[in-house]
Short mmCIF file of C-alpha atoms (C1' of nucleotides) in Angstrom, two decimals:
data_model
loop_
_atom_site.label_atom_id
_atom_site.label_comp_id
_atom_site.label_asym_id
_atom_site.label_seq_id
_atom_site.Cartn_x
_atom_site.Cartn_y
_atom_site.Cartn_z
CA MET I 1 15.30 0.16 -38.28
CA SER I 2 14.48 -1.48 -35.60
CA LEU I 3 15.03 -2.20 -31.97
CA PRO I 4 17.64 -3.49 -30.13
CA GLY I 5 17.29 -6.63 -28.29
CA PRO I 6 15.28 -9.26 -27.63
CA LEU I 7 14.85 -9.25 -24.12
CA VAL I 8 13.40 -10.35 -21.40
CA ALA I 9 11.39 -9.12 -18.58
CA ILE I 10 9.68 -10.33 -15.62
CA VAL I 11 8.17 -7.51 -12.94
CA GLY I 12 5.03 -7.52 -10.94
CA PRO I 13 4.19 -7.02 -7.17
CA THR I 14 7.48 -7.54 -4.55
CA ALA I 15 6.72 -11.08 -2.90
CA SER I 16 5.39 -12.96 -5.84
CA GLY I 17 7.59 -15.29 -7.34
CA LYS I 18 9.68 -13.01 -9.92
CA SER I 19 13.20 -13.98 -8.32
CA GLU I 20 12.49 -17.72 -9.03
CA LEU I 21 10.70 -17.32 -12.14
CA ALA I 22 13.53 -15.27 -14.12
CA ASP I 23 17.22 -16.77 -12.53
CA ARG I 24 14.86 -20.27 -14.16
CA VAL I 25 14.47 -18.60 -17.46
CA ALA I 26 17.64 -17.23 -17.46
CA GLN I 27 19.09 -21.13 -16.99
CA ALA I 28 17.50 -22.41 -19.47
CA LEU I 29 18.60 -19.49 -21.89
CA GLY I 30 22.13 -19.09 -20.85
CA SER I 31 21.81 -15.49 -19.99
CA SER I 32 22.22 -12.98 -16.88
CA VAL I 33 19.95 -11.35 -15.06
CA VAL I 34 19.54 -7.74 -14.22
CA SER I 35 17.71 -6.55 -11.34
CA ILE I 36 15.60 -3.82 -11.72
CA ASP I 37 15.40 -2.53 -7.83
CA ALA I 38 16.44 0.54 -6.71
CA MET I 39 16.98 -0.68 -3.87
CA GLN I 40 19.01 -4.09 -5.00
CA VAL I 41 21.76 -1.33 -6.37
CA TYR I 42 23.30 -1.67 -2.76
CA ARG I 43 26.36 -3.29 -0.94
CA GLY I 44 25.11 -4.74 1.94
CA MET I 45 21.30 -4.39 1.83
CA ASP I 46 20.91 -8.08 1.93
CA VAL I 47 18.07 -9.31 3.73
CA GLY I 48 16.71 -6.33 3.70
CA THR I 49 16.26 -6.03 0.21
CA ALA I 50 15.29 -9.95 -0.59
CA LYS I 51 18.87 -10.56 -2.95
CA THR I 52 18.77 -13.23 -3.28
CA PRO I 53 21.72 -15.35 -1.89
CA VAL I 54 24.70 -15.77 -3.96
CA ASP I 55 25.02 -19.63 -3.71
CA GLU I 56 20.77 -20.37 -4.49
CA ARG I 57 22.11 -18.58 -8.29
CA ARG I 58 21.68 -20.60 -10.93
CA ARG I 59 22.91 -17.65 -12.87
CA PRO I 60 25.17 -14.78 -12.62
CA LEU I 61 22.55 -11.27 -11.48
CA LEU I 62 23.57 -8.56 -12.37
CA MET I 63 23.28 -4.89 -10.27
CA VAL I 64 23.14 -5.27 -7.83
CA ASP I 65 25.64 -4.84 -5.01
CA VAL I 66 26.80 -1.80 -7.83
CA VAL I 67 27.24 1.21 -5.30
CA ASP I 68 28.01 1.62 -1.28
CA ILE I 69 24.85 2.89 0.42
CA THR I 70 26.18 6.21 0.96
CA CYS I 71 25.96 7.10 -2.11
CA ASP I 72 22.43 8.39 -3.58
CA TYR I 73 21.80 6.99 -6.63
CA SER I 74 19.07 8.14 -8.93
CA ALA I 75 17.00 6.56 -11.72
CA GLN I 76 19.77 8.09 -14.47
CA ARG I 77 22.41 6.41 -12.99
CA PHE I 78 20.71 3.14 -13.29
CA GLN I 79 19.47 3.97 -16.46
CA GLN I 80 22.88 4.40 -18.01
CA THR I 81 24.67 1.81 -15.93
CA ALA I 82 21.82 -1.26 -16.85
CA ARG I 83 21.76 -0.10 -20.01
CA GLN I 84 25.24 -0.88 -20.11
CA VAL I 85 25.22 -4.02 -19.17
CA ILE I 86 22.01 -5.21 -21.20
CA ASP I 87 23.93 -3.66 -23.97
CA ASP I 88 26.77 -6.26 -23.77
CA LEU I 89 25.07 -9.31 -23.15
CA LEU I 90 23.23 -8.21 -26.28
CA ALA I 91 26.79 -8.07 -27.61
CA ASP I 92 27.47 -11.67 -26.79
CA GLY I 93 23.96 -13.11 -28.70
CA VAL I 94 21.86 -14.08 -25.62
CA THR I 95 18.84 -12.03 -24.19
CA PRO I 96 18.85 -10.76 -21.24
CA VAL I 97 16.04 -11.45 -18.25
CA LEU I 98 15.89 -8.25 -16.74
CA CYS I 99 14.22 -8.42 -13.06
CA GLY I 100 12.63 -6.44 -10.33
CA GLY I 101 10.22 -4.36 -9.18
CA THR I 102 10.28 -0.51 -10.25
CA GLY I 103 8.58 0.75 -11.75
CA LEU I 104 10.74 4.12 -12.78
CA TYR I 105 13.54 2.23 -13.03
CA LEU I 106 12.43 -0.38 -15.59
CA ASN I 107 10.93 2.60 -18.08
CA ALA I 108 14.04 4.49 -17.70
CA VAL I 109 15.89 1.09 -19.38
CA ILE I 110 13.25 -0.27 -21.46
CA ASP I 111 12.23 2.59 -22.98
CA ASP I 112 13.56 5.69 -24.61
CA MET I 113 13.26 8.32 -21.42
CA ARG I 114 15.45 10.74 -21.30
CA PHE I 115 16.16 12.75 -17.84
CA PRO I 116 17.73 16.41 -18.13
CA SER I 117 21.70 16.80 -18.31
CA GLY I 118 22.14 19.02 -15.75
CA ALA I 119 23.34 18.54 -11.89
CA ILE I 120 20.97 17.31 -9.60
CA GLY I 121 20.60 16.93 -5.60
CA GLY I 122 23.51 19.48 -4.00
CA THR I 123 23.50 22.52 -2.33
CA ARG I 124 20.46 23.96 -4.45
CA ARG I 125 17.93 21.31 -2.86
CA ARG I 126 18.97 22.37 -0.33
CA HIS I 127 17.91 26.27 -1.06
CA TYR I 128 14.37 24.68 -2.06
CA GLU I 129 13.94 22.14 0.88
CA GLN I 130 14.79 24.94 3.34
CA LEU I 131 12.17 27.05 1.39
CA LEU I 132 9.99 24.64 1.34
CA ASP I 133 9.91 24.31 5.66
CA ALA I 134 9.73 27.55 5.52
CA MET I 135 7.43 28.85 3.23
CA GLY I 136 4.91 25.67 2.84
CA ALA I 137 4.63 23.12 0.36
CA ASP I 138 1.22 25.14 -0.41
CA ALA I 139 3.29 28.65 -0.96
CA LEU I 140 5.96 26.61 -2.57
CA HIS I 141 3.48 24.70 -5.21
CA ALA I 142 2.47 28.88 -6.54
CA GLU I 143 5.74 29.98 -6.44
CA LEU I 144 6.12 27.13 -9.23
CA ALA I 145 2.27 28.29 -10.84
CA ARG I 146 4.61 31.67 -11.34
CA ARG I 147 7.59 30.29 -12.81
CA ASP I 148 6.46 27.04 -15.02
CA PRO I 149 2.97 26.78 -14.84
CA GLN I 150 2.13 23.83 -17.03
CA SER I 151 4.50 22.12 -14.79
CA ALA I 152 1.93 23.38 -11.10
CA ARG I 153 -1.17 21.93 -12.95
CA LEU I 154 0.51 18.27 -13.49
CA ILE I 155 1.57 18.62 -9.54
CA HIS I 156 -0.37 18.19 -6.57
CA PRO I 157 0.68 21.34 -4.20
CA HIS I 158 0.80 19.14 -1.65
CA ASN I 159 3.27 16.64 -3.74
CA ALA I 160 6.28 19.47 -2.07
CA ARG I 161 8.69 16.57 -3.76
CA ARG I 162 7.58 16.79 -7.00
CA VAL I 163 7.17 21.02 -6.71
CA ILE I 164 10.57 20.87 -6.10
CA ARG I 165 12.35 18.94 -9.23
CA ALA I 166 9.78 20.95 -11.04
CA LEU I 167 11.56 24.11 -10.21
CA GLU I 168 14.84 22.37 -9.97
CA MET I 169 14.14 21.20 -13.95
CA GLN I 170 13.09 24.79 -14.37
CA ASP I 171 16.92 26.05 -12.84
CA GLU I 172 18.21 24.26 -15.96
CA GLY I 173 16.09 26.08 -18.72
CA ARG I 174 13.82 22.73 -18.92
CA SER I 175 9.95 22.85 -18.00
CA TYR I 176 8.68 19.38 -16.45
CA ALA I 177 5.26 19.13 -17.93
CA GLN I 178 7.73 19.21 -21.61
CA HIS I 179 9.66 15.89 -19.77
CA HIS I 180 5.99 14.74 -18.17
CA GLN I 181 4.29 11.29 -21.43
CA GLY I 182 2.65 9.70 -18.95
CA LEU I 183 2.61 5.81 -18.46
CA HIS I 184 1.07 5.26 -21.67
CA ALA I 185 2.71 7.07 -24.36
CA ARG I 186 5.83 5.91 -23.83
CA ARG I 187 8.22 4.71 -27.05
CA PRO I 188 10.50 1.71 -26.22
CA TRP I 189 14.00 1.47 -26.54
CA TYR I 190 14.91 -2.07 -26.67
CA ASP I 191 12.31 -5.02 -27.98
CA ALA I 192 11.39 -6.22 -24.79
CA ARG I 193 8.85 -9.00 -23.86
CA ILE I 194 7.07 -8.02 -20.96
CA TRP I 195 5.44 -10.88 -18.83
CA GLY I 196 4.03 -9.48 -15.11
CA ILE I 197 3.56 -12.63 -12.47
CA GLU I 198 -0.49 -12.29 -11.42
CA LEU I 199 -1.40 -13.83 -7.99
CA ASP I 200 -4.20 -13.25 -5.93
CA ARG I 201 -4.58 -10.77 -3.38
CA ASP I 202 -5.32 -13.08 -0.45
CA GLU I 203 -2.21 -15.37 -2.02
CA LEU I 204 0.31 -11.98 -1.92
CA TYR I 205 -0.08 -10.55 1.03
CA ARG I 206 0.43 -14.14 2.59
CA ARG I 207 3.64 -14.77 0.58
CA ILE I 208 4.43 -10.72 2.46
CA ASP I 209 4.16 -11.63 5.40
CA ARG I 210 5.74 -14.89 5.75
CA ARG I 211 8.51 -12.67 3.84
CA VAL I 212 8.62 -9.93 6.70
CA ASP I 213 9.49 -12.93 9.09
CA GLU I 214 11.58 -14.67 6.71
CA MET I 215 13.91 -11.67 7.18
CA PHE I 216 13.67 -10.93 10.66
CA ALA I 217 14.76 -15.16 11.27
CA HIS I 218 17.13 -14.62 8.31
CA GLY I 219 19.16 -11.12 10.51
CA LEU I 220 17.45 -8.43 9.63
CA VAL I 221 18.00 -6.74 12.57
CA GLU I 222 21.50 -7.29 12.62
CA GLU I 223 22.08 -6.29 9.33
CA VAL I 224 20.51 -3.15 9.71
CA GLU I 225 22.88 -2.76 12.78
CA ARG I 226 25.94 -2.78 10.68
CA LEU I 227 25.13 -1.08 7.76
CA VAL I 228 24.51 2.30 10.96
CA GLY I 229 28.55 1.15 11.40
CA GLN I 230 28.41 2.64 7.60
CA GLY I 231 26.39 5.63 8.22
CA LEU I 232 22.49 4.21 6.74
CA ARG I 233 21.19 6.72 9.56
CA GLU I 234 22.53 9.48 8.12
CA ARG I 235 21.33 7.91 4.22
CA ARG I 236 17.98 9.62 2.52
CA THR I 237 18.29 6.42 0.01
CA ALA I 238 18.69 3.87 2.06
CA SER I 239 17.44 4.89 5.33
CA GLN I 240 14.26 4.84 3.91
CA ALA I 241 13.93 1.63 2.56
CA ILE I 242 11.28 -0.75 3.83
CA GLY I 243 12.41 -3.06 6.29
CA TYR I 244 15.25 -0.78 7.56
CA LYS I 245 13.83 2.65 8.71
CA GLU I 246 10.92 0.48 10.69
CA VAL I 247 14.30 -1.14 12.69
CA LEU I 248 15.79 2.21 13.19
CA GLN I 249 13.33 3.49 14.70
CA ALA I 250 12.33 0.83 17.02
CA LEU I 251 16.72 0.76 17.71
CA ASP I 252 16.22 4.41 18.54
CA GLY I 253 13.32 2.99 21.24
CA GLU I 254 10.58 4.37 18.87
CA LEU I 255 9.45 0.59 18.13
CA THR I 256 9.01 -2.54 19.34
CA LEU I 257 10.38 -5.36 17.35
CA ASP I 258 6.48 -6.56 17.10
CA GLU I 259 5.27 -2.95 16.66
CA ALA I 260 8.19 -2.77 13.50
CA ARG I 261 7.07 -6.49 12.28
CA GLU I 262 3.69 -5.32 12.07
CA VAL I 263 4.65 -1.90 10.53
CA ILE I 264 6.88 -3.37 7.62
CA LYS I 265 4.46 -5.50 6.30
CA ARG I 266 1.63 -3.43 6.23
CA ARG I 267 3.40 -0.64 4.67
CA THR I 268 4.75 -3.71 1.79
CA ARG I 269 1.57 -4.47 1.15
CA ARG I 270 0.85 -0.99 -0.10
CA TYR I 271 4.40 -0.75 -1.90
CA ALA I 272 2.84 -4.37 -3.99
CA LYS I 273 -0.42 -2.64 -4.78
CA ARG I 274 1.34 0.15 -6.26
CA GLN I 275 3.27 -1.60 -8.30
CA ILE I 276 0.68 -3.87 -9.60
CA SER I 277 -1.27 -0.26 -10.21
CA TRP I 278 2.34 0.85 -12.51
CA PHE I 279 2.98 -2.97 -14.30
CA SER I 280 -0.71 -3.20 -15.02
CA HIS I 281 -0.86 0.04 -16.80
CA ASP I 282 1.52 -0.84 -19.57
CA GLU I 283 -0.15 -1.95 -22.06
CA ARG I 284 2.30 -5.01 -23.41
CA VAL I 285 3.04 -6.91 -20.13
CA ARG I 286 1.40 -10.23 -20.74
CA TRP I 287 -0.01 -11.33 -17.64
CA ILE I 288 0.99 -15.45 -16.47
CA ARG I 289 0.78 -16.85 -12.97
CA ALA I 290 2.90 -18.55 -11.28
CA ASP I 291 1.45 -21.64 -9.25
CA ASP I 292 2.88 -23.45 -12.16
CA LEU I 293 6.75 -22.87 -12.47
CA GLU I 294 7.77 -25.22 -15.25
CA ARG I 295 5.00 -24.15 -17.23
CA ALA I 296 6.18 -20.21 -17.04
CA VAL I 297 9.27 -20.95 -17.65
CA SER I 298 8.65 -22.93 -21.04
CA LEU I 299 6.18 -19.91 -21.92
CA VAL I 300 8.35 -16.98 -21.28
CA VAL I 301 11.43 -19.49 -22.91
CA ASP I 302 9.12 -20.14 -26.02
CA GLU I 303 7.91 -17.08 -26.91
CA VAL I 304 11.97 -15.49 -27.50
CA SER I 305 13.25 -19.00 -28.61
CA SER I 306 10.57 -19.51 -31.06
CA GLU I 307 11.18 -15.67 -33.07
CA GLY I 308 15.17 -15.13 -32.48
CA PRO I 309 16.55 -12.70 -32.74
CA GLU I 310 16.07 -11.33 -35.82
CA ALA I 311 11.95 -11.73 -35.61
CA SER I 312 11.86 -8.54 -33.14
CA LYS I 313 9.24 -6.35 -34.73
CA ASP I 314 7.27 -4.69 -32.01
CA GLU I 315 4.33 -5.62 -32.52
CA ASP I 316 1.49 -6.51 -30.62
CA ASP I 317 1.15 -10.66 -31.57
CA GLY I 318 -2.33 -10.44 -29.85
CA THR I 319 -1.57 -10.47 -26.55
CA VAL I 320 -1.97 -13.94 -24.65
CA GLN I 321 -3.29 -13.37 -21.56
CA ALA I 322 -2.43 -16.89 -21.09
CA PHE I 323 -3.19 -19.07 -18.79
"C1'" G K 1 -27.34 -18.19 39.56
"C1'" G K 2 -26.79 -12.28 41.12
"C1'" C K 3 -24.87 -7.23 40.25
"C1'" U K 4 -23.08 -3.83 36.73
"C1'" G K 5 -20.38 -3.54 32.67
"C1'" G K 6 -20.82 -3.69 27.32
"C1'" G K 7 -22.41 -5.82 22.57
"C1'" U K 8 -23.22 0.00 16.34
"C1'" A K 9 -18.23 -1.05 9.49
"C1'" G K 10 -12.37 -6.08 8.89
"C1'" C K 11 -10.26 -3.75 13.91
"C1'" U K 12 -10.87 -0.36 18.01
"C1'" C K 13 -14.49 2.70 19.94
"C1'" A K 14 -18.16 8.47 18.69
"C1'" G K 15 -23.32 8.97 18.39
"C1'" U K 16 -25.78 15.02 21.75
"C1'" U K 17 -33.54 16.32 25.28
"C1'" G K 18 -35.25 9.50 20.40
"C1'" G K 19 -36.02 11.79 13.27
"C1'" U K 20 -32.95 4.67 10.26
"C1'" A K 21 -25.14 5.90 12.16
"C1'" G K 22 -19.41 8.65 12.30
"C1'" A K 23 -13.76 8.70 13.42
"C1'" G K 24 -8.86 6.37 13.85
"C1'" C K 25 -6.66 2.44 11.70
"C1'" A K 26 -7.22 -1.85 7.89
"C1'" G K 27 -8.76 -2.27 3.18
"C1'" G K 28 -10.06 -0.28 -2.07
"C1'" G K 29 -8.43 2.40 -6.47
"C1'" G K 30 -5.13 5.92 -8.33
"C1'" A K 31 -0.97 9.85 -10.64
"C1'" C K 32 3.94 9.02 -11.11
"C1'" U K 33 10.97 10.78 -16.42
"C1'" G K 34 17.10 12.45 -12.49
"C1'" A K 35 15.77 9.95 -3.98
"C1'" A K 36 10.71 5.92 -7.08
"C1'" A K 37 10.28 -0.12 -1.20
"C1'" A K 38 10.10 7.56 -2.27
"C1'" U K 39 6.19 11.03 -2.49
"C1'" C K 40 1.80 12.95 -3.29
"C1'" C K 41 -4.03 12.25 -4.75
"C1'" C K 42 -9.43 9.46 -4.18
"C1'" U K 43 -11.77 7.24 -1.44
"C1'" G K 44 -16.34 4.59 4.66
"C1'" U K 45 -24.91 1.75 4.17
"C1'" G K 46 -23.10 -0.87 8.07
"C1'" U K 47 -29.33 -7.02 9.38
"C1'" C K 48 -26.33 -0.26 15.01
"C1'" G K 49 -26.71 -8.81 19.37
"C1'" G K 50 -31.85 -11.33 17.71
"C1'" G K 51 -37.03 -10.66 19.02
"C1'" G K 52 -41.13 -8.11 21.00
"C1'" G K 53 -43.70 -3.62 22.40
"C1'" U K 54 -43.59 2.45 22.80
"C1'" U K 55 -44.15 5.94 19.45
"C1'" C K 56 -46.16 9.43 13.33
"C1'" G K 57 -40.24 7.87 13.69
"C1'" A K 58 -35.55 3.63 18.04
"C1'" C K 59 -28.80 2.76 17.26
"C1'" U K 60 -31.67 6.17 20.80
"C1'" C K 61 -37.19 4.53 25.46
"C1'" C K 62 -39.61 -0.51 28.12
"C1'" C K 63 -39.58 -5.59 28.58
"C1'" U K 64 -37.11 -11.00 26.81
"C1'" C K 65 -33.45 -13.97 25.29
"C1'" C K 66 -28.83 -14.69 23.71
"C1'" C K 67 -23.23 -13.72 23.49
"C1'" C K 68 -19.01 -10.88 26.25
"C1'" A K 69 -16.33 -8.62 30.51
"C1'" G K 70 -15.22 -7.62 35.83
"C1'" C K 71 -17.61 -8.27 40.41
"C1'" C K 72 -20.60 -11.15 44.62
"C1'" A K 73 -22.58 -16.16 45.93
#
RNA sequence: GGCUGGGUAGCUCAGUUGGUAGAGCAGGGGACUGAAAAUCCCUGUGUCGGGGGUUCGACUCCCUCCCCAGCCA
């Protein structure tokens, strides 16, 4: 049984030029772009997430502005809605163009990733967080080791966030270790053609610096002020986003605006490194340089259109290490 | 021109009574199934400004030159 598809995915580190490439590819395919980004889902978070402005979009941009910042989103919710969106496009006979840098969300959508069904968060999580404060990370990890030694072995004691998650799963009668597959062993859910944008580190960092400066020029501070009125400070997910967190600190007088700008750049660089690390361990990704946009567009487009939706077997066709 | 401080890892600096160097930050690498732009782990050799000398041995002492900062002319 062949997988649904095909679909195209453009991935890569932040500020590498994914959005433009994806938009152009979607234009060529008469399709839409599906954003794979944990922060662009939030309504009102625009300049800080580098969301392509409406009037610059050649094709519809989906999976952005789907919730208010007061909502604490999750990978599972993203999986559900994004798959619905993708399936609708496929049903219309077009090739969806996914685009984004949130590795977990990408894999949650295009791979067979199953989340436990129980509820999340709420009082139980608060309970564990209080426990963490009271006993410390090592003791909490020891508690996990007592209840679920297999999972405890997979999680570093200091990674309290994941320790808590594993304890929650244990409460649901599940084990983190059972669901854990690592990045390598994932089964595809869709027939996805994944392209990664590659560029020199120096050039990437220059682009990041430029982008951050542009965000300030385009009203990042005003955007944050506006969102504060909507409760940004109280939200744990939205308020920790790069750019938002630091401007919030600046508004609180903990940083000067210039310091905030530097911290944002540094944090973005590190984020980019994590993205590269995540995507470079997926063997399906074919890396391309986007120096020549036209060439990149036709490379991606030709690859799907030459085969047609039928010939979509998920085989490793000699993986072009494109130019 | 004279005096006084300084010149040690990309940056800021430590370096004990002479035994060929070490922190913070930056940077690099990695993990990853419900917060993921999050969370967590690993990672520090550089002509100790140049040259000469003393010494078994000098980043550490002496001489000299170069550079920087401040003060005095």
